[in-house]
Amino acid sequence: MIPVTSVKTLPEAYALLQARPPGLRVLAGGTDLMVAINARVGLDRIGHVLDIWNVRELRGIALQDNFLRIGALTTYTEIIHSTLVNTQLPALAAVSREVGAWAIQNRGTLGGNVCNASPAGDTLPLLLAADARFLLGGPRGERTVVAEEFFLAYRKTALGADELLLRVDFPLPDAARLAYRKVGTRRAQSISKTLIAVRATPGLREVRIAAGCVAPIPLRCRRAEQAAMSGGDVRAALQLDISPINDIRSTIEYRRLVSANVLLQLLKNMGTPYSLPGRP
Amino acid sequence: MKPTITGQPLARIDGHAKVTGAARYSAEVQISGVAYGVLVTSACARGRILAIETNDAEREPGVLAVITPKNALRLPDTKVPENDRVVQVLQDDRIVYSNQPVALVVAETLEGAMHAALLVKVHEEKEPATVRLDDEIKNAFEPEPQSASGKKSADQVRGDPARGLREAAMRIDETYQTPYETHNPLEPHATTAVWNGPDRLTVYDATQGVFGVRKKLAKMFALPTGNVRVLTKFVGGGFGCKGTPWSHVILAALAAKQVGRPVKLVLTRPQMFGMVGGRPLTRQRLSVGANKQGKLTALRHESVSTTSRFDDFLEPAASVSRHSYACENMATSHRLVRLDIATPTYMRAPGEATGGFALESAIDELAHALKMDPLALRLASYAETDPTEDKPFSSKSLRKCYAEGARRFGWAWNKRSPARADGMLVGVGMATSSYPAYFSKAEALARMLPDGTALVTSGAVDLGGGTYTVMSQVAADAIGLPMDRVRFDLGDSEMPEAPRSGGSQTAASCASAVLLAGRALRDKLVRMAVADAGSPLLGARPDEVLIENGRMTANGRTDSFADVVKRAGGAPVEERARAGPDEARKKWSLHSFGAQFVEVLVDPDLGHVRVKRLVGVFAGGRILNARLARSQLMGGMVWGIGMALHEETVYDEKIGRIMTRDLADYHVPAHADVQVIEPYFIEEEDVHVDPAGVKGIGEIGITGTAAAIANAVFNATGKRVRSLPITPDKLL
């Protein structure tokens, strides 16, 4: 039987984090952890569960200092229905609508998607392209890590063993547009084959590009960015950034070709605020 | 008397119960004192159980037993009945496929059993295994004739196919493949077993046929058949996987006996990948030749499909070629290949769905090679009589289906449709649908109660298609009562025997029995009335009695069913009837036919296929309820989209384990994938097929769909995909 500690405040959570019980796993919405437990994946590595679902201070969406600040426990459903998100960062609301089914959207959290750090995490390329910053906290204090420095290796992050992700902050630069496109086998409830996100200013003077499912981590694609800004061969440059694999969802060839096709589409259509799941 | 209620598009009578949760499915049956079973399954695909550590699980509070091959009750008989599937029921230490039951934990609560199951440690000795067709295809063998193909032999030859091909003006010789698929009904398999004494067993099971379950349990536990009762009142989809009882059914009964308590055993979604069957992989070679006018000169269809090491299931994929087109020179053959997989089984139009994809793709390829409208090519070889059996069709309205489908769809064949302004490629395609009209022995009991209502029973199963509703309609007409005074009940092996709900045969078989029983009851009541001194109808001739709404009228005098029963003492008056195929039926070739037309959009950047519009016109004899039939066909066509674009059970070929073991990775169409679906009927009066005139529409909806979509994709892109599903990577 795995011991579970359910907390309602950050100090309570930090007290347990300070004790560092072996095999500690943090439980937020449970849409990854409970599925893994149910499938008996990595069970023997789970020694203790810290349930933070009821920590109210980790929820909520606010606009402050030209940053959209979203608490780590904010669910996809809350993001989808937030007026602030829909006006300030509509692409984030749109990508949240494409995460799983309603039941998943009701439980799954933005912070959970970040900390689970799957290369197929639906929101993660968007966070990289948007230059999001992660506020981490623990018994030793708080610190901020930019999204690009957070994902270190396959499912390895910069989060310390005694730290929690508290909040995700999105800068809202003037004139920059954020767009993404998720590509799955079917039109809904589909784990991605590839996912591309782009933030660009008019005339492609400043471009940030990120991709999912094409490398061990959600990946910022710097060569493609350079090519896009300098009028170079974006398609060729992207191929140098990404390193996709064959798996049950797709092939290397498909991911390489379609990632480039989608990126070119997004760059061409930067006039639209964000891209919906597909054409009719 | 002309039916007035049969055929009406009535809403399903169990709809309210279903949407309010009042309908109890097998996993929801409440039994006092029930214990919960949870299965532990094998990891490797072939090997032996060395040891199973059960101590940790047994120490958990509330655990009643951890049943393994070491301590499981020995079954009196481990052989299964003929035409039934071999099961793995903890009687030996062999592992013959991955995800096979190897232990069963029984506990006071479901949660307790689930937790304890996690604590069971299985040590396996792995042996070399393969799930790859190519590794074993050299050992392909000719199967025994099986019931799925109507006991027909695996191979059939007519004329001289080699010469027909040589003399053809145009030839197609291509290989097509359909993947492993898994049924995935929404309702999981679930069994609750209750022993009433040492030799009486009651089982609530999610099954397509209560009598098959009864037979297997009675045999394996060596019980008189009458001592086993099987019930299933509602089934949340079967699609074939609930057609035969699998290991968990036997294990639930075994566990209940072993712990001396009723046991409920519900499979998890991942456990439904393997041990309850699936569609086998097929590889089919089609060699088709035609003259310049598009008339077929040769048709050769060779199919290889997979089965397990320990049981033979044949997917009769080439059978569809035996009945579809007029052709002098034909050859069909079936071969099986054994792999380290669980035994496949019937799934959504077995044979016709898979074989139809290959045949109807090849016909389209031939038309393209001849620069002909594929519809015109099909008409050039229209089979007026069954080309293999030299028999007339009992009825065949395929020509009307083609014409009506083409008209509704607006079929105008172009060699290549122009792309849209937004860059999306547009394509149209079509294919023929067909499915045999099966009819099996069925019985029904019709009973008039003193209150003037009728109770009609037959032990069929309603898979969700509307059996309760259509049988009530048929019974109401047959007896002469309004719908609200007839109750039809089913799903109990104590009722008159009906066939398994498979092969699209329930409507035909059960409705025929209900019709005969209802008429017999009506006639009996009339005979009682005219001979009854207390009846106003005394002395009337039975044939001059008119019946309407439960009242009998003759010569201006009336009597009611209720009064007849009351005057006779008040005991229900009943008649039992049996329907079944006779010798005369063998003179006919019996099939439903249809035609499907589809428009697709293909995204050239992503390779995504969007089925924009799917029009199907079907002729399946008498339609008992147009509304429910439409839903049934629509469901079949949606499954056709799944077969064409999404569904594939993917194995890890190194370890022989299914990797797509949930609905996140095993894709079926989502709502967003389905746009316009239009099913239509051509009504047929078929007096040869069965007394009810029904051919069955349960499965025909999926036949031809995948080929029509593949043909449309070719029309849009110029790419011919011969291996399903048509995933985006195959188009880029």
Short mmCIF file of C-alpha atoms in Angstrom, two decimals, chain A residues 45-256:
data_model
loop_
_atom_site.label_atom_id
_atom_site.label_comp_id
_atom_site.label_asym_id
_atom_site.label_seq_id
_atom_site.Cartn_x
_atom_site.Cartn_y
_atom_site.Cartn_z
CA ARG A 45 9.46 3.44 -7.79
CA ILE A 46 6.55 5.13 -6.02
CA GLY A 47 7.25 5.27 -2.26
CA HIS A 48 4.98 8.08 -1.13
CA VAL A 49 2.36 10.29 -2.76
CA LEU A 50 1.94 13.98 -1.94
CA ASP A 51 -1.58 14.99 -2.96
CA ILE A 52 -1.71 18.75 -3.60
CA TRP A 53 -5.08 18.80 -5.43
CA ASN A 54 -6.71 20.86 -2.64
CA VAL A 55 -4.01 23.54 -2.33
CA ARG A 56 -6.15 26.53 -3.30
CA GLU A 57 -3.30 29.02 -3.61
CA LEU A 58 -2.01 27.07 -6.63
CA ARG A 59 -5.17 27.81 -8.63
CA GLY A 60 -6.29 30.82 -10.53
CA ILE A 61 -5.56 33.02 -13.53
CA ALA A 62 -4.51 36.68 -13.25
CA LEU A 63 -3.13 39.44 -15.44
CA GLN A 64 -0.29 41.34 -13.81
CA ASP A 65 2.58 43.48 -15.15
CA ASN A 66 1.86 42.40 -18.72
CA PHE A 67 2.19 38.75 -17.69
CA LEU A 68 -0.62 36.22 -17.72
CA ARG A 69 -0.08 34.27 -14.48
CA ILE A 70 -1.66 30.83 -14.25
CA GLY A 71 -1.53 28.76 -11.06
CA ALA A 72 -0.01 25.32 -11.54
CA LEU A 73 -3.18 23.52 -10.44
CA THR A 74 -5.42 25.38 -12.87
CA THR A 75 -7.28 22.80 -14.93
CA TYR A 76 -7.68 22.74 -18.69
CA THR A 77 -11.40 23.34 -18.22
CA GLU A 78 -10.68 26.48 -16.20
CA ILE A 79 -8.28 27.66 -18.89
CA ILE A 80 -10.80 26.92 -21.66
CA HIS A 81 -13.47 29.01 -19.91
CA SER A 82 -11.22 31.86 -18.75
CA THR A 83 -12.02 35.21 -20.34
CA LEU A 84 -8.47 36.36 -19.61
CA VAL A 85 -6.93 33.41 -21.44
CA ASN A 86 -9.34 33.73 -24.36
CA THR A 87 -8.53 37.41 -24.81
CA GLN A 88 -4.81 37.44 -23.94
CA LEU A 89 -3.59 34.01 -25.03
CA PRO A 90 -6.32 32.33 -27.10
CA ALA A 91 -3.94 29.67 -28.40
CA LEU A 92 -3.61 28.31 -24.85
CA ALA A 93 -7.39 27.93 -24.58
CA ALA A 94 -7.45 26.27 -27.98
CA VAL A 95 -4.71 23.75 -27.17
CA SER A 96 -6.41 22.94 -23.86
CA ARG A 97 -9.55 22.01 -25.79
CA GLU A 98 -7.53 19.40 -27.66
CA VAL A 99 -6.20 17.70 -24.53
CA GLY A 100 -7.97 14.37 -23.99
CA ALA A 101 -11.69 14.26 -23.28
CA TRP A 102 -13.82 16.41 -20.97
CA ALA A 103 -13.08 14.18 -18.01
CA ILE A 104 -9.35 14.69 -18.54
CA GLN A 105 -9.80 18.42 -19.04
CA ASN A 106 -11.70 18.63 -15.75
CA ARG A 107 -8.91 16.98 -13.76
CA GLY A 108 -5.75 17.61 -15.76
CA THR A 109 -3.71 20.68 -14.80
CA LEU A 110 -1.30 22.94 -16.64
CA GLY A 111 1.33 22.30 -13.96
CA GLY A 112 0.82 18.58 -14.27
CA ASN A 113 1.43 18.73 -18.00
CA VAL A 114 4.67 20.64 -17.36
CA CYS A 115 5.99 18.40 -14.58
CA ASN A 116 5.07 15.15 -16.34
CA ALA A 117 7.36 16.51 -19.07
CA SER A 118 6.26 14.10 -21.77
CA PRO A 119 7.67 14.99 -25.19
CA ALA A 120 4.04 14.63 -26.33
CA GLY A 121 2.67 17.02 -23.68
CA ASP A 122 0.12 19.08 -25.58
CA THR A 123 0.75 22.48 -23.98
CA LEU A 124 4.53 22.29 -23.77
CA PRO A 125 5.59 23.50 -27.25
CA LEU A 126 3.23 26.43 -26.74
CA LEU A 127 4.91 27.28 -23.41
CA LEU A 128 8.32 27.16 -25.08
CA ALA A 129 7.22 29.32 -27.99
CA ALA A 130 5.53 31.76 -25.62
CA ASP A 131 8.71 32.04 -23.53
CA ALA A 132 6.81 31.02 -20.38
CA ARG A 133 8.52 31.15 -17.01
CA PHE A 134 7.98 28.61 -14.27
CA LEU A 135 7.88 29.70 -10.62
CA LEU A 136 9.20 26.84 -8.46
CA GLY A 137 8.94 26.73 -4.68
CA GLY A 138 9.99 24.56 -1.76
CA PRO A 139 11.30 24.64 1.77
CA ARG A 140 14.47 26.37 0.50
CA GLY A 141 12.56 29.24 -1.12
CA GLU A 142 11.29 30.19 -4.56
CA ARG A 143 13.00 30.59 -7.95
CA THR A 144 12.05 31.15 -11.57
CA VAL A 145 13.17 28.95 -14.48
CA VAL A 146 12.39 29.75 -18.12
CA ALA A 147 10.59 27.03 -20.01
CA GLU A 148 13.50 26.34 -22.29
CA GLU A 149 15.80 25.52 -19.35
CA PHE A 150 13.24 23.37 -17.59
CA PHE A 151 13.16 20.31 -19.85
CA LEU A 152 16.56 18.63 -19.53
CA ALA A 153 16.25 15.12 -20.96
CA TYR A 154 13.55 12.51 -21.58
CA ARG A 155 11.10 13.15 -18.70
CA LYS A 156 13.87 14.87 -16.69
CA THR A 157 13.25 18.43 -15.54
CA ALA A 158 14.98 21.16 -13.55
CA LEU A 159 12.49 20.64 -10.70
CA GLY A 160 14.37 19.77 -7.48
CA ALA A 161 13.36 16.77 -5.38
CA ASP A 162 12.00 19.16 -2.74
CA GLU A 163 10.33 21.59 -5.12
CA LEU A 164 6.85 22.13 -6.52
CA LEU A 165 5.84 24.03 -9.64
CA LEU A 166 3.73 26.90 -8.31
CA ARG A 167 2.82 29.01 -11.31
CA VAL A 168 3.34 29.53 -15.03
CA ASP A 169 3.85 33.11 -16.22
CA PHE A 170 3.36 34.08 -19.85
CA PRO A 171 4.86 37.37 -21.08
CA LEU A 172 2.49 39.21 -23.40
CA PRO A 173 4.67 41.18 -25.81
CA ASP A 174 2.87 43.65 -28.04
CA ALA A 175 2.15 42.57 -31.59
CA ALA A 176 3.39 39.02 -31.11
CA ARG A 177 1.01 36.29 -32.26
CA LEU A 178 1.01 32.76 -30.95
CA ALA A 179 -0.23 29.83 -33.00
CA TYR A 180 0.02 26.07 -32.85
CA ARG A 181 -1.16 22.96 -34.59
CA LYS A 182 -1.55 19.51 -33.15
CA VAL A 183 -1.55 16.56 -35.55
CA GLY A 184 -3.06 13.25 -34.43
CA THR A 185 -4.58 10.25 -36.16
CA ARG A 186 -8.13 11.40 -35.57
CA ARG A 187 -9.78 14.70 -34.85
CA ALA A 188 -10.15 14.47 -31.09
CA GLN A 189 -8.83 12.50 -28.14
CA SER A 190 -5.70 11.63 -29.96
CA ILE A 191 -2.13 11.62 -28.69
CA SER A 192 -0.09 13.76 -31.07
CA LYS A 193 2.14 12.59 -33.87
CA THR A 194 3.67 16.05 -34.00
CA LEU A 195 2.83 19.41 -32.50
CA ILE A 196 4.27 22.75 -33.59
CA ALA A 197 3.94 26.13 -31.88
CA VAL A 198 5.10 29.48 -33.20
CA ARG A 199 5.22 32.97 -31.74
CA ALA A 200 6.06 35.69 -34.22
CA THR A 201 5.90 39.43 -34.64
CA PRO A 202 4.70 40.99 -37.92
CA GLY A 203 7.09 40.48 -40.79
CA LEU A 204 8.61 37.56 -38.88
CA ARG A 205 11.13 39.90 -37.25
CA GLU A 206 11.06 37.91 -34.04
CA VAL A 207 10.16 34.25 -34.23
CA ARG A 208 10.12 31.53 -31.58
CA ILE A 209 9.39 27.98 -32.69
CA ALA A 210 8.88 24.85 -30.62
CA ALA A 211 7.87 21.29 -31.38
CA GLY A 212 6.51 18.24 -29.56
CA CYS A 213 6.80 14.49 -30.26
CA VAL A 214 9.91 14.99 -32.38
CA ALA A 215 12.68 14.73 -29.76
CA PRO A 216 13.16 13.28 -26.24
CA ILE A 217 11.99 16.63 -24.83
CA PRO A 218 9.57 19.33 -25.91
CA LEU A 219 11.98 21.20 -28.11
CA ARG A 220 12.75 24.78 -28.99
CA CYS A 221 13.82 24.83 -32.63
CA ARG A 222 16.50 27.51 -32.87
CA ARG A 223 17.78 26.69 -36.34
CA ALA A 224 14.29 26.91 -37.75
CA GLU A 225 13.79 30.22 -35.96
CA GLN A 226 16.96 31.64 -37.51
CA ALA A 227 15.91 30.47 -40.93
CA ALA A 228 12.43 31.98 -40.52
CA MET A 229 13.83 35.33 -39.42
CA SER A 230 16.53 35.46 -42.09
CA GLY A 231 14.39 34.19 -44.95
CA GLY A 232 16.34 30.94 -45.08
CA ASP A 233 15.25 27.38 -45.75
CA VAL A 234 12.97 26.74 -42.79
CA ARG A 235 12.21 23.19 -43.88
CA ALA A 236 15.86 22.18 -43.99
CA ALA A 237 16.68 24.01 -40.78
CA LEU A 238 13.88 22.29 -38.86
CA GLN A 239 15.25 18.90 -39.90
CA LEU A 240 18.49 19.74 -38.07
CA ASP A 241 16.59 20.71 -34.92
CA ILE A 242 14.40 17.65 -34.57
CA SER A 243 15.19 13.95 -34.03
CA PRO A 244 11.93 12.01 -34.19
CA ILE A 245 11.57 8.26 -33.71
CA ASN A 246 9.26 5.53 -35.00
CA ASP A 247 6.63 4.48 -32.50
CA ILE A 248 3.05 3.22 -32.47
CA ARG A 249 1.74 6.69 -33.25
CA SER A 250 3.85 7.65 -36.21
CA THR A 251 7.04 7.27 -38.21
CA ILE A 252 10.26 9.24 -38.50
CA GLU A 253 9.50 10.16 -42.09
CA TYR A 254 5.96 11.33 -41.36
CA ARG A 255 7.04 13.41 -38.38
CA ARG A 256 9.86 15.07 -40.31
#
